Amino acid sequence: MIAIIDECGLKKKLYFKQFIVFLYKKFNIPKKKEINILFCSTDKIKELNKQYRKKNSATDVLSFYGYDDNILGDIAICCEMATKESKKLSIDKEEYVLFLMVHGFLHLLGYTHESVQDYENMVNLQKQVLKEWSSV
């Protein structure tokens, strides 16, 4: 099951759900695995970051692993930070949100960016996935 909670008024639930289905297929994730995507405010993501990572700051995306075999996990994306970053990078906000969704999804699959090389590999994979999505 795919659940999308939009606290930001993005009005793109169906589109984002289709993207998650694409990610499930690409990475061979069983359909029974549950994922929740939360689009939230800066205050909410700061609260989550403080509660679960002990960091008293906002971030653009957080991922939380599933706690059993039926749950892939949860992804929280800060709409305000996505808007700021997309403007700074001069890219479409929706495209940047997809970039963050892939980032969070890869974390749920065990990818990390603890080293510069890991970060570069993860970002390259994110870009590759988005390129494939754009040709679907």
PDB file of C-alpha atoms in Angstrom:
ATOM      1  CA  MET A   1       0.000   0.000   0.000  1.00  0.00           C
ATOM      2  CA  ILE A   2       1.185   3.491  -0.855  1.00  0.00           C
ATOM      3  CA  ALA A   3      -0.094   6.336   1.305  1.00  0.00           C
ATOM      4  CA  ILE A   4       0.614   9.972   0.523  1.00  0.00           C
ATOM      5  CA  ILE A   5      -0.139  12.614   3.122  1.00  0.00           C
ATOM      6  CA  ASP A   6      -0.045  16.105   1.620  1.00  0.00           C
ATOM      7  CA  GLU A   7       0.006  18.772   4.325  1.00  0.00           C
ATOM      8  CA  CYS A   8       1.330  21.333   1.805  1.00  0.00           C
ATOM      9  CA  GLY A   9      -1.432  21.390  -0.775  1.00  0.00           C
ATOM     10  CA  LEU A  10       0.726  20.120  -3.637  1.00  0.00           C
ATOM     11  CA  LYS A  11      -2.299  18.440  -5.244  1.00  0.00           C
ATOM     12  CA  LYS A  12      -0.131  15.880  -7.028  1.00  0.00           C
ATOM     13  CA  LYS A  13      -0.977  12.736  -5.049  1.00  0.00           C
ATOM     14  CA  LEU A  14      -1.767  10.608  -8.084  1.00  0.00           C
ATOM     15  CA  TYR A  15       1.390  11.690  -9.904  1.00  0.00           C
ATOM     16  CA  PHE A  16       3.586  10.990  -6.881  1.00  0.00           C
ATOM     17  CA  LYS A  17       1.855   7.647  -6.330  1.00  0.00           C
ATOM     18  CA  GLN A  18       2.599   6.691  -9.959  1.00  0.00           C
ATOM     19  CA  PHE A  19       6.222   7.613  -9.370  1.00  0.00           C
ATOM     20  CA  ILE A  20       6.407   5.376  -6.296  1.00  0.00           C
ATOM     21  CA  VAL A  21       4.868   2.509  -8.311  1.00  0.00           C
ATOM     22  CA  PHE A  22       7.613   3.099 -10.884  1.00  0.00           C
ATOM     23  CA  LEU A  23      10.252   2.906  -8.113  1.00  0.00           C
ATOM     24  CA  TYR A  24       8.720  -0.317  -6.776  1.00  0.00           C
ATOM     25  CA  LYS A  25       8.977  -1.884 -10.237  1.00  0.00           C
ATOM     26  CA  LYS A  26      12.483  -0.588 -10.903  1.00  0.00           C
ATOM     27  CA  PHE A  27      13.861  -1.938  -7.634  1.00  0.00           C
ATOM     28  CA  ASN A  28      11.707  -5.110  -7.550  1.00  0.00           C
ATOM     29  CA  ILE A  29       9.902  -4.204  -4.330  1.00  0.00           C
ATOM     30  CA  PRO A  30       6.905  -6.441  -3.591  1.00  0.00           C
ATOM     31  CA  LYS A  31       3.593  -4.556  -3.882  1.00  0.00           C
ATOM     32  CA  LYS A  32       2.605  -5.736  -0.400  1.00  0.00           C
ATOM     33  CA  LYS A  33       5.366  -3.600   1.157  1.00  0.00           C
ATOM     34  CA  GLU A  34       3.815  -0.481   2.660  1.00  0.00           C
ATOM     35  CA  ILE A  35       5.265   3.012   2.225  1.00  0.00           C
ATOM     36  CA  ASN A  36       4.064   6.343   3.526  1.00  0.00           C
ATOM     37  CA  ILE A  37       5.101   9.673   2.032  1.00  0.00           C
ATOM     38  CA  LEU A  38       4.518  12.830   4.074  1.00  0.00           C
ATOM     39  CA  PHE A  39       4.782  16.262   2.492  1.00  0.00           C
ATOM     40  CA  CYS A  40       5.111  18.646   5.428  1.00  0.00           C
ATOM     41  CA  SER A  41       6.145  22.052   6.729  1.00  0.00           C
ATOM     42  CA  THR A  42       9.549  23.163   7.977  1.00  0.00           C
ATOM     43  CA  ASP A  43       8.275  23.056  11.561  1.00  0.00           C
ATOM     44  CA  LYS A  44       7.063  19.462  11.181  1.00  0.00           C
ATOM     45  CA  ILE A  45      10.264  18.137   9.611  1.00  0.00           C
ATOM     46  CA  LYS A  46      12.334  19.971  12.230  1.00  0.00           C
ATOM     47  CA  GLU A  47      10.242  18.288  14.921  1.00  0.00           C
ATOM     48  CA  LEU A  48      10.768  14.858  13.304  1.00  0.00           C
ATOM     49  CA  ASN A  49      14.487  15.484  12.868  1.00  0.00           C
ATOM     50  CA  LYS A  50      14.813  16.459  16.535  1.00  0.00           C
ATOM     51  CA  GLN A  51      12.719  13.544  17.778  1.00  0.00           C
ATOM     52  CA  TYR A  52      14.347  10.789  15.712  1.00  0.00           C
ATOM     53  CA  ARG A  53      17.822  12.077  14.842  1.00  0.00           C
ATOM     54  CA  LYS A  54      18.459  14.411  17.800  1.00  0.00           C
ATOM     55  CA  LYS A  55      19.142  17.275  15.384  1.00  0.00           C
ATOM     56  CA  ASN A  56      17.358  20.535  16.137  1.00  0.00           C
ATOM     57  CA  SER A  57      17.175  21.718  12.545  1.00  0.00           C
ATOM     58  CA  ALA A  58      15.028  21.361   9.474  1.00  0.00           C
ATOM     59  CA  THR A  59      16.104  19.184   6.572  1.00  0.00           C
ATOM     60  CA  ASP A  60      14.707  18.529   3.114  1.00  0.00           C
ATOM     61  CA  VAL A  61      13.997  14.791   3.428  1.00  0.00           C
ATOM     62  CA  LEU A  62      13.936  12.117   6.132  1.00  0.00           C
ATOM     63  CA  SER A  63      13.565   8.366   5.770  1.00  0.00           C
ATOM     64  CA  PHE A  64      12.438   5.878   8.382  1.00  0.00           C
ATOM     65  CA  TYR A  65      12.943   2.152   7.832  1.00  0.00           C
ATOM     66  CA  GLY A  66      10.014  -0.194   8.156  1.00  0.00           C
ATOM     67  CA  TYR A  67       9.850  -2.150  11.361  1.00  0.00           C
ATOM     68  CA  ASP A  68       8.639  -5.427   9.878  1.00  0.00           C
ATOM     69  CA  ASP A  69       8.683  -7.349   6.589  1.00  0.00           C
ATOM     70  CA  ASN A  70       5.432  -5.764   5.378  1.00  0.00           C
ATOM     71  CA  ILE A  71       6.600  -2.156   5.699  1.00  0.00           C
ATOM     72  CA  LEU A  72       9.244  -0.593   3.481  1.00  0.00           C
ATOM     73  CA  GLY A  73       9.193   2.615   5.516  1.00  0.00           C
ATOM     74  CA  ASP A  74       8.238   6.271   5.642  1.00  0.00           C
ATOM     75  CA  ILE A  75       9.587   9.316   3.839  1.00  0.00           C
ATOM     76  CA  ALA A  76       9.005  12.902   4.985  1.00  0.00           C
ATOM     77  CA  ILE A  77       9.690  15.754   2.561  1.00  0.00           C
ATOM     78  CA  CYS A  78       9.719  19.414   3.550  1.00  0.00           C
ATOM     79  CA  CYS A  79       7.798  21.389   0.924  1.00  0.00           C
ATOM     80  CA  GLU A  80       9.257  24.740   1.917  1.00  0.00           C
ATOM     81  CA  MET A  81      12.839  23.510   1.695  1.00  0.00           C
ATOM     82  CA  ALA A  82      12.096  21.791  -1.621  1.00  0.00           C
ATOM     83  CA  THR A  83      10.763  25.088  -2.978  1.00  0.00           C
ATOM     84  CA  LYS A  84      13.835  27.028  -1.795  1.00  0.00           C
ATOM     85  CA  GLU A  85      16.296  24.454  -3.124  1.00  0.00           C
ATOM     86  CA  SER A  86      14.565  24.149  -6.494  1.00  0.00           C
ATOM     87  CA  LYS A  87      14.723  27.934  -6.923  1.00  0.00           C
ATOM     88  CA  LYS A  88      18.371  28.014  -5.887  1.00  0.00           C
ATOM     89  CA  LEU A  89      19.161  25.247  -8.403  1.00  0.00           C
ATOM     90  CA  SER A  90      16.898  26.779 -11.072  1.00  0.00           C
ATOM     91  CA  ILE A  91      14.941  23.572 -11.572  1.00  0.00           C
ATOM     92  CA  ASP A  92      11.249  22.780 -11.492  1.00  0.00           C
ATOM     93  CA  LYS A  93       9.918  22.249  -7.959  1.00  0.00           C
ATOM     94  CA  GLU A  94       8.110  19.045  -8.977  1.00  0.00           C
ATOM     95  CA  GLU A  95      11.344  17.659 -10.433  1.00  0.00           C
ATOM     96  CA  TYR A  96      13.192  18.461  -7.219  1.00  0.00           C
ATOM     97  CA  VAL A  97      10.485  16.790  -5.129  1.00  0.00           C
ATOM     98  CA  LEU A  98      10.934  13.642  -7.256  1.00  0.00           C
ATOM     99  CA  PHE A  99      14.688  13.896  -6.635  1.00  0.00           C
ATOM    100  CA  LEU A 100      14.007  13.971  -2.884  1.00  0.00           C
ATOM    101  CA  MET A 101      11.553  11.079  -3.161  1.00  0.00           C
ATOM    102  CA  VAL A 102      14.190   8.942  -4.893  1.00  0.00           C
ATOM    103  CA  HIS A 103      16.731   9.980  -2.266  1.00  0.00           C
ATOM    104  CA  GLY A 104      14.449   8.921   0.575  1.00  0.00           C
ATOM    105  CA  PHE A 105      13.488   5.722  -1.232  1.00  0.00           C
ATOM    106  CA  LEU A 106      17.128   4.751  -1.736  1.00  0.00           C
ATOM    107  CA  HIS A 107      17.746   5.217   1.984  1.00  0.00           C
ATOM    108  CA  LEU A 108      14.898   2.772   2.645  1.00  0.00           C
ATOM    109  CA  LEU A 109      16.732   0.296   0.408  1.00  0.00           C
ATOM    110  CA  GLY A 110      19.887   0.690   2.482  1.00  0.00           C
ATOM    111  CA  TYR A 111      21.819   3.272   0.473  1.00  0.00           C
ATOM    112  CA  THR A 112      23.797   5.796   2.488  1.00  0.00           C
ATOM    113  CA  HIS A 113      26.055   8.752   1.831  1.00  0.00           C
ATOM    114  CA  GLU A 114      28.518   8.477   4.674  1.00  0.00           C
ATOM    115  CA  SER A 115      31.482   9.076   2.353  1.00  0.00           C
ATOM    116  CA  VAL A 116      31.957  11.381  -0.625  1.00  0.00           C
ATOM    117  CA  GLN A 117      32.045   8.335  -2.914  1.00  0.00           C
ATOM    118  CA  ASP A 118      28.782   6.966  -1.447  1.00  0.00           C
ATOM    119  CA  TYR A 119      27.167  10.384  -1.888  1.00  0.00           C
ATOM    120  CA  GLU A 120      28.281  10.649  -5.511  1.00  0.00           C
ATOM    121  CA  ASN A 121      27.052   7.112  -6.236  1.00  0.00           C
ATOM    122  CA  MET A 122      23.686   7.838  -4.653  1.00  0.00           C
ATOM    123  CA  VAL A 123      23.205  11.141  -6.487  1.00  0.00           C
ATOM    124  CA  ASN A 124      24.186   9.520  -9.802  1.00  0.00           C
ATOM    125  CA  LEU A 125      21.651   6.753  -9.186  1.00  0.00           C
ATOM    126  CA  GLN A 126      18.996   9.366  -8.355  1.00  0.00           C
ATOM    127  CA  LYS A 127      19.711  11.154 -11.632  1.00  0.00           C
ATOM    128  CA  GLN A 128      19.601   7.871 -13.570  1.00  0.00           C
ATOM    129  CA  VAL A 129      16.243   6.954 -12.042  1.00  0.00           C
ATOM    130  CA  LEU A 130      14.792  10.374 -12.898  1.00  0.00           C
ATOM    131  CA  LYS A 131      16.058  10.076 -16.454  1.00  0.00           C
ATOM    132  CA  GLU A 132      14.326   6.690 -16.782  1.00  0.00           C
ATOM    133  CA  TRP A 133      11.121   8.153 -15.271  1.00  0.00           C
ATOM    134  CA  SER A 134      11.138  11.022 -17.757  1.00  0.00           C
ATOM    135  CA  SER A 135      11.225   8.542 -20.648  1.00  0.00           C
ATOM    136  CA  VAL A 136       8.284   6.470 -19.358  1.00  0.00           C
TER     137      VAL A 136
END
